[in-house]
Coordinates of C-alpha atoms in Angstrom, one line a residue:
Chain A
X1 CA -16.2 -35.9 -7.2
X2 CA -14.9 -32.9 -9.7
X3 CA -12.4 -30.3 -8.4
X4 CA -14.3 -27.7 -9.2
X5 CA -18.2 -27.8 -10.7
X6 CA -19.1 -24.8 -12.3
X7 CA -22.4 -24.1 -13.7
X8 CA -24.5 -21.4 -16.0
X9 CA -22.3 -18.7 -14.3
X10 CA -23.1 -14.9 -14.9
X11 CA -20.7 -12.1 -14.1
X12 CA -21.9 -8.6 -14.9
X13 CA -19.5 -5.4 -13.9
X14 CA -22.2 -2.6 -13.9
X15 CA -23.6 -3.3 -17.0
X16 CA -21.2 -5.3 -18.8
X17 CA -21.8 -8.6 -19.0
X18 CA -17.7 -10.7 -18.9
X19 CA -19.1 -13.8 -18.3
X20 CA -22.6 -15.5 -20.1
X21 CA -23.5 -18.6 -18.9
X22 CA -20.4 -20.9 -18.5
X23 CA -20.2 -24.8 -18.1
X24 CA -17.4 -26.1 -17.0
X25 CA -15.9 -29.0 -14.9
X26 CA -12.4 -29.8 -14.0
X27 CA -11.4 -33.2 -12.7
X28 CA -8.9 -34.2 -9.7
X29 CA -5.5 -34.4 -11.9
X30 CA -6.5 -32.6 -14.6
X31 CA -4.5 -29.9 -16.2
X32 CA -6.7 -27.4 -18.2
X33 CA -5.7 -24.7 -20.3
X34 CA -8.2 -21.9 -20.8
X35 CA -7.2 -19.3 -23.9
X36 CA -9.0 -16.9 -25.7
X37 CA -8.6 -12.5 -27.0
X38 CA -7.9 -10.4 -24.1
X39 CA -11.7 -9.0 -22.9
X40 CA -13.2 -12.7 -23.1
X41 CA -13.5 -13.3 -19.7
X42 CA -11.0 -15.4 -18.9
X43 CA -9.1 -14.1 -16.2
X44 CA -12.5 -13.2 -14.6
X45 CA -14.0 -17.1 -14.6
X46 CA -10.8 -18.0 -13.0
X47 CA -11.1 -15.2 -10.2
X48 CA -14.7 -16.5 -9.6
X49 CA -13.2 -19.9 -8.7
X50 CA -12.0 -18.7 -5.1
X51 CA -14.8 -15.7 -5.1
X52 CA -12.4 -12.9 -5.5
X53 CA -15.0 -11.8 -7.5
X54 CA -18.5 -12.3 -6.8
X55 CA -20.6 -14.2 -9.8
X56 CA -23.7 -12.2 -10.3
X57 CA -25.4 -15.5 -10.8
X58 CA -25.0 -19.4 -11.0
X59 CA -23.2 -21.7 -8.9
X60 CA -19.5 -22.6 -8.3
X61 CA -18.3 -26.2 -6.4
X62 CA -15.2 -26.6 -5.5
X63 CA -14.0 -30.2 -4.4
X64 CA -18.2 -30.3 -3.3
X65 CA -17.9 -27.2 -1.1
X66 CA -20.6 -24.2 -2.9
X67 CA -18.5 -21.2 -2.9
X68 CA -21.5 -19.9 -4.1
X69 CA -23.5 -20.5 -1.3
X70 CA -23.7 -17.1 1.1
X71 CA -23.0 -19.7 4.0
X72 CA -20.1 -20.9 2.4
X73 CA -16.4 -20.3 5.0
X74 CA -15.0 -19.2 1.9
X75 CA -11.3 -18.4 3.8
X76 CA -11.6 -22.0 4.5
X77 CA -12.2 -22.8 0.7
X78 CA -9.3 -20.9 -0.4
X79 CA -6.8 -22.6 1.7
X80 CA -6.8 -25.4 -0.4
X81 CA -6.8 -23.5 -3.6
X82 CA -3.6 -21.7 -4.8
X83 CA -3.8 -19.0 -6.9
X84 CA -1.1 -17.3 -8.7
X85 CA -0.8 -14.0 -10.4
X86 CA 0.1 -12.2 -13.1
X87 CA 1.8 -10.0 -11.5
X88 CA 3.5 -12.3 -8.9
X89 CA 1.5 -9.8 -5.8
X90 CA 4.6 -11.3 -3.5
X91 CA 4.8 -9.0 0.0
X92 CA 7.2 -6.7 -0.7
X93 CA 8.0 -5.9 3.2
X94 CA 8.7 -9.9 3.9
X95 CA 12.1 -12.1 3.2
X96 CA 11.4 -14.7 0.4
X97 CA 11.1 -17.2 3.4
X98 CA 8.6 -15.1 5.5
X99 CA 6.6 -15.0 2.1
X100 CA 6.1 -18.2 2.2
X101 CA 5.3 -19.0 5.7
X102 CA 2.9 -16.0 7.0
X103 CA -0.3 -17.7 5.9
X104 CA 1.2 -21.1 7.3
X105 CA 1.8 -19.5 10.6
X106 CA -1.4 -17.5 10.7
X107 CA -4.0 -19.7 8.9
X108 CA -2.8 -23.0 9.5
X109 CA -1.2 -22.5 12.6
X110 CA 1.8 -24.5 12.1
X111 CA 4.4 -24.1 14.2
X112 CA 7.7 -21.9 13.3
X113 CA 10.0 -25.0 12.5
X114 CA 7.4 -26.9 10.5
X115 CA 6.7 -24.4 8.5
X116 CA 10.4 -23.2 7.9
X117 CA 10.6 -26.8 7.1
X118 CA 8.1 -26.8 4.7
X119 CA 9.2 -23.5 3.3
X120 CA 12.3 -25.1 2.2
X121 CA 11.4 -27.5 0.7
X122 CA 9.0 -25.5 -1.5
X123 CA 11.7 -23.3 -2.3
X124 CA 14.0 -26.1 -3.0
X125 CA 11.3 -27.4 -5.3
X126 CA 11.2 -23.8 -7.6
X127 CA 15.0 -23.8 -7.2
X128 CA 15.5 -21.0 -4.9
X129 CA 16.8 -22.4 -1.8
X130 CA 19.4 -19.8 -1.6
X131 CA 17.3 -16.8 -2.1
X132 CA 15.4 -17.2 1.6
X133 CA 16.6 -13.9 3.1
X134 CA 16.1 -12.1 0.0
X135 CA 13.6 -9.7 -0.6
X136 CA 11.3 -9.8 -3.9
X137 CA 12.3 -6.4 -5.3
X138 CA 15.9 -7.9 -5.4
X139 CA 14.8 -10.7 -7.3
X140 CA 13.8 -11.2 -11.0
X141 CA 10.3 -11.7 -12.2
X142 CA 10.9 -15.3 -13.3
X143 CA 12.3 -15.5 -9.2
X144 CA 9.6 -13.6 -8.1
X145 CA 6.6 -15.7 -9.5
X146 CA 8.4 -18.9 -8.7
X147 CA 8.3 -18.0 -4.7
X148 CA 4.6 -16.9 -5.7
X149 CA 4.0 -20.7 -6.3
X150 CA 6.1 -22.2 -3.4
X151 CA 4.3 -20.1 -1.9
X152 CA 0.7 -21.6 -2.9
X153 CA 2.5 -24.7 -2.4
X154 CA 3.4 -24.2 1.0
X155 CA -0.4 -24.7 2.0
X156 CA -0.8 -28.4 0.5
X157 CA -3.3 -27.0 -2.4
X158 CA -5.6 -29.2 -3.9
X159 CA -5.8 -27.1 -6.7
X160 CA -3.7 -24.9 -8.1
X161 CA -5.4 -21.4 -10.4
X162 CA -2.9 -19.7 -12.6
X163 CA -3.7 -16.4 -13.8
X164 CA -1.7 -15.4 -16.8
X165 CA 1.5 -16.9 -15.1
X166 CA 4.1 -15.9 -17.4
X167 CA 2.4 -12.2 -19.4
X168 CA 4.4 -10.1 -17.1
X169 CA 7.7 -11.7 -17.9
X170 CA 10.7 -10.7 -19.9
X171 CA 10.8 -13.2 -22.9
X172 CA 13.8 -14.9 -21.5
X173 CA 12.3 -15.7 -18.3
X174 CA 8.9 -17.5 -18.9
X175 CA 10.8 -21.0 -19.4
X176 CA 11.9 -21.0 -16.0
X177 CA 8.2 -20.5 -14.4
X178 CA 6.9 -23.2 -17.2
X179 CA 9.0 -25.3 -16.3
X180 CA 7.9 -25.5 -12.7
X181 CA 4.4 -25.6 -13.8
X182 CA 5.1 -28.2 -15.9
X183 CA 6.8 -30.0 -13.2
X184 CA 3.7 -29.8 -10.5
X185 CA 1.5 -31.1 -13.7
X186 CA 3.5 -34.1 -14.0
X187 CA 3.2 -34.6 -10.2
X188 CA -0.2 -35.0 -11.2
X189 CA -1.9 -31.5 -9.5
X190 CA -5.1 -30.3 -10.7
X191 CA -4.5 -27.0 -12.0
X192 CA -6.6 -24.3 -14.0
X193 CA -4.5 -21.8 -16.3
X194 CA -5.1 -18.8 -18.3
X195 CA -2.3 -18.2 -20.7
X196 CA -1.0 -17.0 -23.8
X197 CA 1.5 -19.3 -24.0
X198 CA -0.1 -21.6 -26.6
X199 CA 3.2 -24.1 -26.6
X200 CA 2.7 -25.0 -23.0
X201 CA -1.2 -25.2 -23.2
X202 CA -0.6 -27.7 -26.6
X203 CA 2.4 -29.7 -24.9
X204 CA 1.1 -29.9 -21.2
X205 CA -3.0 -29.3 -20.8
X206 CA -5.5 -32.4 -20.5
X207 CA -7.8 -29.8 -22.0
X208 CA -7.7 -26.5 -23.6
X209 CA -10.7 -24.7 -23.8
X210 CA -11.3 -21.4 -25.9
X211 CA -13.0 -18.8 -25.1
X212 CA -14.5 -15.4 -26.5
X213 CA -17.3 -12.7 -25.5
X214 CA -17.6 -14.1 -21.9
X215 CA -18.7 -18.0 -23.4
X216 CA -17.2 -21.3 -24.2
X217 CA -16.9 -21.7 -27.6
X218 CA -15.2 -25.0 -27.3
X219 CA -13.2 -27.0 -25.9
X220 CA -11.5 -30.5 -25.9
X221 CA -7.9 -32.0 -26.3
X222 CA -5.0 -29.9 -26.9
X223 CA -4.8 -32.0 -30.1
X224 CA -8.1 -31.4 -31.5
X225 CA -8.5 -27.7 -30.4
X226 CA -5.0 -26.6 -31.9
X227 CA -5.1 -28.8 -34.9
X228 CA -8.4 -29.3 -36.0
X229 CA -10.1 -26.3 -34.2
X230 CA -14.2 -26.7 -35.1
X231 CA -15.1 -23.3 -34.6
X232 CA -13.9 -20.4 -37.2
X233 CA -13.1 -18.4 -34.1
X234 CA -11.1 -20.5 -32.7
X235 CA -9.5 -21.0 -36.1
X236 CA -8.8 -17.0 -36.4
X237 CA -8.0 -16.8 -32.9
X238 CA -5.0 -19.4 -33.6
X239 CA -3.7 -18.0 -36.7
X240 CA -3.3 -14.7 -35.3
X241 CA -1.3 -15.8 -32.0
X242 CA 0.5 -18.9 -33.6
X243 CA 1.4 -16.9 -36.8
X244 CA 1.5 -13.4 -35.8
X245 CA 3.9 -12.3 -38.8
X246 CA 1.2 -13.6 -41.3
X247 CA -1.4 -11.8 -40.8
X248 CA -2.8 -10.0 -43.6
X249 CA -4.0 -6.5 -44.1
X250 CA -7.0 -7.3 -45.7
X251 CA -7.9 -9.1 -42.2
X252 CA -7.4 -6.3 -40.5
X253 CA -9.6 -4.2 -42.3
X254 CA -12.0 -6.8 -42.2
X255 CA -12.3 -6.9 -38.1
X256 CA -11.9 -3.3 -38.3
X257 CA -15.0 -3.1 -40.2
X258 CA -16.5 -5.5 -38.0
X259 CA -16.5 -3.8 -34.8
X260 CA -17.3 -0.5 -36.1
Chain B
X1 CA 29.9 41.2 -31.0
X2 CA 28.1 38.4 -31.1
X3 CA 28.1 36.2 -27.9
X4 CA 28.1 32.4 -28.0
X5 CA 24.7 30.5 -26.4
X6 CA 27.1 29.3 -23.6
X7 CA 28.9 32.4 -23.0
X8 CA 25.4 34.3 -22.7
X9 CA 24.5 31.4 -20.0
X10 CA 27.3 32.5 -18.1
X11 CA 27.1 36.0 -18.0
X12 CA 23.3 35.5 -17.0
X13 CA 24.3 33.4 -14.2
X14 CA 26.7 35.8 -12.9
X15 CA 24.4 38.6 -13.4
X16 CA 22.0 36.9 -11.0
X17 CA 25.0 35.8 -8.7
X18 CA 25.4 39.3 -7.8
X19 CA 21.9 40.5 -7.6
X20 CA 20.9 38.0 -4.9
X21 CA 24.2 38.4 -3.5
X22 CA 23.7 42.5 -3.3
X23 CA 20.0 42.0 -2.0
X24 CA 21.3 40.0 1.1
X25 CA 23.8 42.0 1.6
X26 CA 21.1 45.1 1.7
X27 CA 19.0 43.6 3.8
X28 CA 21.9 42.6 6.5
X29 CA 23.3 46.1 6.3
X30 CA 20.5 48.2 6.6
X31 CA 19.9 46.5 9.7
X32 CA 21.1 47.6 13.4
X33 CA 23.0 45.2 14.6
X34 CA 24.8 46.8 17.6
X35 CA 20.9 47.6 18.9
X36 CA 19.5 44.1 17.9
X37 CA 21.9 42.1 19.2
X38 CA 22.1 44.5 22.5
X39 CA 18.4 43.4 23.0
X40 CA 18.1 39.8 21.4
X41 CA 21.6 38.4 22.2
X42 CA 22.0 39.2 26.1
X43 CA 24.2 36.6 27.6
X44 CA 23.0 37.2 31.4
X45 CA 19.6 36.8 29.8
X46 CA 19.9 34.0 27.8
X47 CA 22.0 32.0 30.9
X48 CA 19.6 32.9 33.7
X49 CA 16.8 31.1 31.6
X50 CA 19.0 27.6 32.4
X51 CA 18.8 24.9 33.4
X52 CA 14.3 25.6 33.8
X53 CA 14.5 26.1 30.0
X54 CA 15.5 22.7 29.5
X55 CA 14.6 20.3 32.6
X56 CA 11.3 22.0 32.1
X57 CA 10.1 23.8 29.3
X58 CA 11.9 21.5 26.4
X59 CA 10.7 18.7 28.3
X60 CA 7.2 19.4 28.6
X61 CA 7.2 20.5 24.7
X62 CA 8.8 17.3 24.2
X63 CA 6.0 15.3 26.3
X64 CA 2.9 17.4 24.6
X65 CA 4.1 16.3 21.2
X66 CA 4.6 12.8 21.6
X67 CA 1.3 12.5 23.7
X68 CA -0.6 14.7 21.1
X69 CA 0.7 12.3 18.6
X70 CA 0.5 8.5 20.0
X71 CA -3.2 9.6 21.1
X72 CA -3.6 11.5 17.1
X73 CA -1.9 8.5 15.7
X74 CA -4.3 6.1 17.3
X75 CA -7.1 7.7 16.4
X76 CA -6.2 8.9 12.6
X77 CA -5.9 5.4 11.9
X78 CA -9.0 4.4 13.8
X79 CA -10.7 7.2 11.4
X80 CA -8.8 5.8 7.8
X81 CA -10.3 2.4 8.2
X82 CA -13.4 3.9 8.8
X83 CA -13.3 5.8 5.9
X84 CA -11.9 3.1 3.8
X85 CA -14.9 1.1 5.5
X86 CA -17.9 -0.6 3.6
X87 CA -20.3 0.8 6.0
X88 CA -21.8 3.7 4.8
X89 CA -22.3 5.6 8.3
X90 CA -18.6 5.0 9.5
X91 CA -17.4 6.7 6.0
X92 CA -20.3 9.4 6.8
X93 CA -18.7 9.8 10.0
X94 CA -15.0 9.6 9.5
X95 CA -15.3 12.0 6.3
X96 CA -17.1 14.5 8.5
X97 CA -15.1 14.3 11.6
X98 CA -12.0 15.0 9.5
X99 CA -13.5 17.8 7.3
X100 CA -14.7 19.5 10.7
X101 CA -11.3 19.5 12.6
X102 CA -9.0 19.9 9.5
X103 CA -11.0 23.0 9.0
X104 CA -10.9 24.5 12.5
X105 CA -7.7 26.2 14.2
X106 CA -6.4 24.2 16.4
X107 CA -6.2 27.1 18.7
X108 CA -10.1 26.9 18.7
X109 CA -10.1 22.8 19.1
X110 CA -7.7 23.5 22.2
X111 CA -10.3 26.0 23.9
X112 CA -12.9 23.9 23.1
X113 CA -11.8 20.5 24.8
X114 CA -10.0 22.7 27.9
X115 CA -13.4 24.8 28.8
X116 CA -16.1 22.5 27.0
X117 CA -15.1 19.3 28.3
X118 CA -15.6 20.3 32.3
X119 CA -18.9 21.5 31.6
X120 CA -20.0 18.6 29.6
X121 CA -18.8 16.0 32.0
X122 CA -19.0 18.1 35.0
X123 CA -18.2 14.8 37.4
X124 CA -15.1 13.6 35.3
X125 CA -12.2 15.6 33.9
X126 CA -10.0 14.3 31.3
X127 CA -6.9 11.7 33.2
X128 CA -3.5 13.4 33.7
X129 CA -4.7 17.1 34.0
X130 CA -3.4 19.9 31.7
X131 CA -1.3 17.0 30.5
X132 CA -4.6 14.9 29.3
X133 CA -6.1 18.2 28.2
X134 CA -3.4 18.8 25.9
X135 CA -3.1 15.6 24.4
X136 CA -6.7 15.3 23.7
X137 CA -7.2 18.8 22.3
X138 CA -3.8 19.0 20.3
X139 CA -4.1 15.1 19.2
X140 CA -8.1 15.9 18.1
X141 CA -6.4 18.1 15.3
X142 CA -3.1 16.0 14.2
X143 CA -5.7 12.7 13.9
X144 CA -7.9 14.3 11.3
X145 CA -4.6 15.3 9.2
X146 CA -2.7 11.9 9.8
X147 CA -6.3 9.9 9.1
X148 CA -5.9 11.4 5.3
X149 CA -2.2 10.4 5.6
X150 CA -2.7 6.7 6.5
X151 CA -5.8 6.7 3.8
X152 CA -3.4 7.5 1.4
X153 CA -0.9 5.0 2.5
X154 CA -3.0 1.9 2.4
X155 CA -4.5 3.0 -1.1
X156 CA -0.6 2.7 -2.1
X157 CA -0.8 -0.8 -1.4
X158 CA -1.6 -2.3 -4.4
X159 CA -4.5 -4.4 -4.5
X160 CA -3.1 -7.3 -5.8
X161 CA -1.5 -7.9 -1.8
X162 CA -4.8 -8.1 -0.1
X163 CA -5.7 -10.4 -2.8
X164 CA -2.9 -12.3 -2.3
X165 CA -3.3 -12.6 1.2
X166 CA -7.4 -13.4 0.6
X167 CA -6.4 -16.3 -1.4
X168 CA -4.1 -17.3 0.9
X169 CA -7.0 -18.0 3.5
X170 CA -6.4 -14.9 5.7
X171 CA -9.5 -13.5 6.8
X172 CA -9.7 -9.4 5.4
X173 CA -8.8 -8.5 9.3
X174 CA -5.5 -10.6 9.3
X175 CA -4.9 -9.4 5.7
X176 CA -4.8 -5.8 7.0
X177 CA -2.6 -6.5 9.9
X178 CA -0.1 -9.3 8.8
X179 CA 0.1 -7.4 4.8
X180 CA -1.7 -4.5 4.2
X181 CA -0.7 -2.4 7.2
X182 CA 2.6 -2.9 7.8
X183 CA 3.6 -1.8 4.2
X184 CA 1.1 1.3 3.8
X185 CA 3.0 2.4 7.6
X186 CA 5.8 2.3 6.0
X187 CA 5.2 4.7 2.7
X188 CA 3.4 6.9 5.1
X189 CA 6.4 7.7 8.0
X190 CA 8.0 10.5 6.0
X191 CA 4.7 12.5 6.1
X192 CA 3.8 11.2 9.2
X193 CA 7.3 13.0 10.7
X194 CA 6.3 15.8 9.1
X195 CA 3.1 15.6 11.0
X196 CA 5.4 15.3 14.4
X197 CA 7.2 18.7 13.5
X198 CA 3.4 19.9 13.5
X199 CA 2.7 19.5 16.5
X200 CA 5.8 20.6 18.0
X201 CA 5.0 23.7 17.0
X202 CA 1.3 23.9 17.9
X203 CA 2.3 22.9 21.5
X204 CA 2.6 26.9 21.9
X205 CA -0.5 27.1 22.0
X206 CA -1.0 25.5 25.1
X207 CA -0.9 28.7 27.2
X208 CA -4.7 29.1 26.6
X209 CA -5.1 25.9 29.0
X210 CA -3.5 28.3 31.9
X211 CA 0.0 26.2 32.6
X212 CA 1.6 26.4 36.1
X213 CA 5.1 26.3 36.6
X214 CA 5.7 22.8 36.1
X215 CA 3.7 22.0 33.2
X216 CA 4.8 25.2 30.9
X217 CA 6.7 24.9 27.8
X218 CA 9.0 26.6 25.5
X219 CA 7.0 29.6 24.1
X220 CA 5.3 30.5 27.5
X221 CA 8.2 30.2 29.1
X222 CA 10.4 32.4 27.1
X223 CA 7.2 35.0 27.0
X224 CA 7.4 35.1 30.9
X225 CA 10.3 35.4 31.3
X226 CA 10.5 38.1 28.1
X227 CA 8.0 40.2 30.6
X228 CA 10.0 39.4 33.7
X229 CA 13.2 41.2 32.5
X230 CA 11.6 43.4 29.7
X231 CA 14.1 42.0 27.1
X232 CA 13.3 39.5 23.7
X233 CA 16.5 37.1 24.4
X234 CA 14.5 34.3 25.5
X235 CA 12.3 34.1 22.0
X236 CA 16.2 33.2 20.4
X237 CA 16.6 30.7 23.8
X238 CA 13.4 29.2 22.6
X239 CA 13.7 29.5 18.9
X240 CA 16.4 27.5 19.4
X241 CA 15.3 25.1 21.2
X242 CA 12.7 24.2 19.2
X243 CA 15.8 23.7 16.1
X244 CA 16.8 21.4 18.6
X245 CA 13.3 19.4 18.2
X246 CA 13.0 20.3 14.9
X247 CA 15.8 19.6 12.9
X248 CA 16.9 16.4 13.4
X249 CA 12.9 15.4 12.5
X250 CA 13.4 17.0 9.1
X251 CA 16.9 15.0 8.8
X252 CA 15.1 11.8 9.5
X253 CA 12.3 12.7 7.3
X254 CA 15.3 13.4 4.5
X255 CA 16.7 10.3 5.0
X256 CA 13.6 8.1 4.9
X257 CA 12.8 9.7 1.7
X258 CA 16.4 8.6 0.6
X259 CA 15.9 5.2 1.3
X260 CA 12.1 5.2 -0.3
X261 CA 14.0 6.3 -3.5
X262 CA 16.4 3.8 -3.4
X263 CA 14.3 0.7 -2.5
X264 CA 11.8 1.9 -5.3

């Protein structure tokens, strides 16, 4: 069975149409990349995923359960999917510890010593056993978004969705949130993540797939997408983010002239 | 002579050193002391209204705020979820409950629940007597204000925490009380304090209820006594004594905003 199933979805904000008609299946293990020009939808499919926004049509399975479906206990469904955001969303009037028990307390209605036990080890796992009675405003962003994923942790995910992980990040600190990402994939976690950071999707994705004007225009190994890209989107797409310093003025006048 | 940029600065602040200066001291000097204080500073007066002014009148001031604002409290926040609400009638209804009594004195609200309420419910009264009436009729008013103030504090939580808490598998009830809540209560205390020194004040106008003896407060008492002894002394007793209320509110308030600075 596929973590998640999704299929022909629609998402239209008043009449905008973000997403049109997307395919996609993700299976148990599998670490998949999804890249693409800010506006393409990206960040959108991935909030579909655990319905924190509502498609406008088609369905979404996740581990078998139809998110879709109005019937669908969908607090139940997001207890075994992590999410983590761009811009960390840690509770700001919690300890680091208190962060990442709440929802164990309340939703899975562990007990306090498990879940301080389970806490700590989470925290251990991101490297910030130490940091328990700290609050996030006293902690970095690269802190910050690694208690954001012991967090997620803390409630034994079966999948993990990663929204932009690392955009929000002074340069110097996104190694320190790949690095646990790169950790869980190794671990062997099924995880969905949009990102700009093109080395990590190349180095650690099963699967990138590229995407533009709310579709799918393609997708396969990291290998093949990066160097051999089919589509002369993708191909633009790449040179612009991979060789930012090389881009011409000619192209810009040409895209310019494009959209007008 | 031509003055330097600073120099000029100087000389202008001087200038208006002594004008505000001189204005005060106009104002002080024109006045008759000797008479005023004859009249507003009497110290047989001003003792006599002791110890009543405190075991009674400060007290009950005391107990009309807090009630007024536990009961307004209550109820404002009853009214911002209801406004922040999905269903279109509780919006309708919060929205014009809040536009109604934010627009009436509270004077009028105060009549209104002390004479109307009897004659609605003519086989109940409202629990706890002039006491109930007051927190009811005073606490009717501060809940439309503070409703606006909590509104605003929960729309300072930024979205992304409910979210969080969503994806965490909290259900949008638990979200609100475990996340959501406890933070916007926090951005919302200094104007909420501010709210509390409200009141304090509008408990004067709880003579219209017709107090007795043992349920009066500051500004009645200090106007009987005023027409008891034909002399203003006790408005400085109770001017005074609401400072005493007052003022350390407004420190606290000063304080918290401090802190909000500092944590921000």
């Amino acid at each position: 069975m596929s973590t998640i199933e999704i299929s022909d979805l629609h998402k239209s904000f008043g009449s905008l149409e973000v997403l049109r008609g997307i395919d996609l299946t993700v299976e148990p293990g599998e670490v998949v990349c999804v890249i693409g020009p800010s506006g393409s939808g990206k960040s959108t499919l991935l909030r579909c995923v655990n319905l924190l926004e509502e498609p406008t049509s088609g369905s979404i399975r996740v581990a078998g359960v139809e998110v879709t479906d109005p019937d669908c206990d969908i607090d139940e469904v997001r207890r075994g999917i992590g999410m983590v955001f761009q811009q960390f969303n840690l509770f700001g009037h919690l300890t680091v510890r208190e962060n990442v028990t709440i929802a164990q307390r309340r939703v899975l209605k562990r007990g306090k010593a498990e879940a301080d036990r389970i806490a700590a080890a989470n925290l251990g796992r991101v490297g910030l056993s130490e940091k328990a009675k700290a609050y996030p405003a006293q902690l970095s962003g690269g802190q910050q978004q690694r208690v954001a994923i012991a967090r997620a942790l803390a409630m034994d995910p079966q999948l993990m969705l990663f929204d932009e992980p690392t955009s929000a990040l002074d340069p110097e600190l996104v190694g320190e949130v790949l690095a646990v990402m790169r950790g869980l994939a190794a671990e062997g976690m099924t995880m969905l993540v949009v990102t700009h950071e093109m080395a990590f999707a190349r180095e650690v994705a099963s699967r990138v797939v590229f995407m533009d004007g709310g579709v799918i225009v393609e997708q396969g190994p990291p290998a093949e997408v990066f160097g051999n890209p089919r589509e002369d989107r993708t191909r633009e797409f790449l040179h612009r983010v991979l060789e930012p310093a090389s881009v011409s003025e000619t192209e810009i006048i040409k895209i310019k002239g494009e959209t007008l | 002579m031509k003055l330097s940029p600073r120099r000029r600065r100087r000389i202008a602040r001087v200038a208006g050193y002594v004008v505000f200066g001189l204005a005060i001291l106009a104002v002080v000097g024109a006045a008759d002391w000797a008479r005023l204080s004859e009249a507003f500073f009497r110290r047989d007066v001003a003792t006599g209204m002791f110890p009543e002014a405190i075991t009674i009148a400060l007290r009950n001031t005391i107990l009309y705020t807090l009630m007024a604002f536990v009961f307004g409290l209550t109820l404002g926040l009853v009214l911002a979820l209801m406004r922040l609400s999905s269903v279109l009638p509780y919006r309708w209804f919060a929205t014009a409950y809040i536009e109604l009594f934010r627009g009436l004195p509270a004077l009028l609200v105060l009549f209104m629940v002390g004479y109307g309420v009897p004659l609605a419910f003519p086989d109940r009264e409202i629990p706890g007597g002039v006491y109930g009436s007051v927190t009811v009729g005073l606490g009717l008013t501060a809940a439309a204000y503070m409703a606006e103030t909590i509104r605003a504090g929960i729309q300072a939580v930024p979205k992304g925490q409910l979210e969080a808490a969503r994806t965490l598998g909290m259900s949008h009830t638990r979200a609100m009380i475990s996340i959501v809540l406890p933070q916007a209560f926090r951005i919302v205390i200094p104007p909420l304090t501010n709210e509390i020194i409200l009141l304090t004040k509008d408990t004067s106008l709880v003579y219209v209820l017709g107090v007795t003896s043992t349920t009066i407060e500051l500004t009645k008492f200090a106007g009987d006594t005023l027409n008891t002894l034909v002399n203003p002394t006790p408005l400085v007793v109770a001017g005074l004594l609401y400072l005493v209320i007052t003022l350390p509110l407004s420190q606290l308030v000063r304080g918290l905003e401090r802190r909000a600075g500092r944590e921000r």
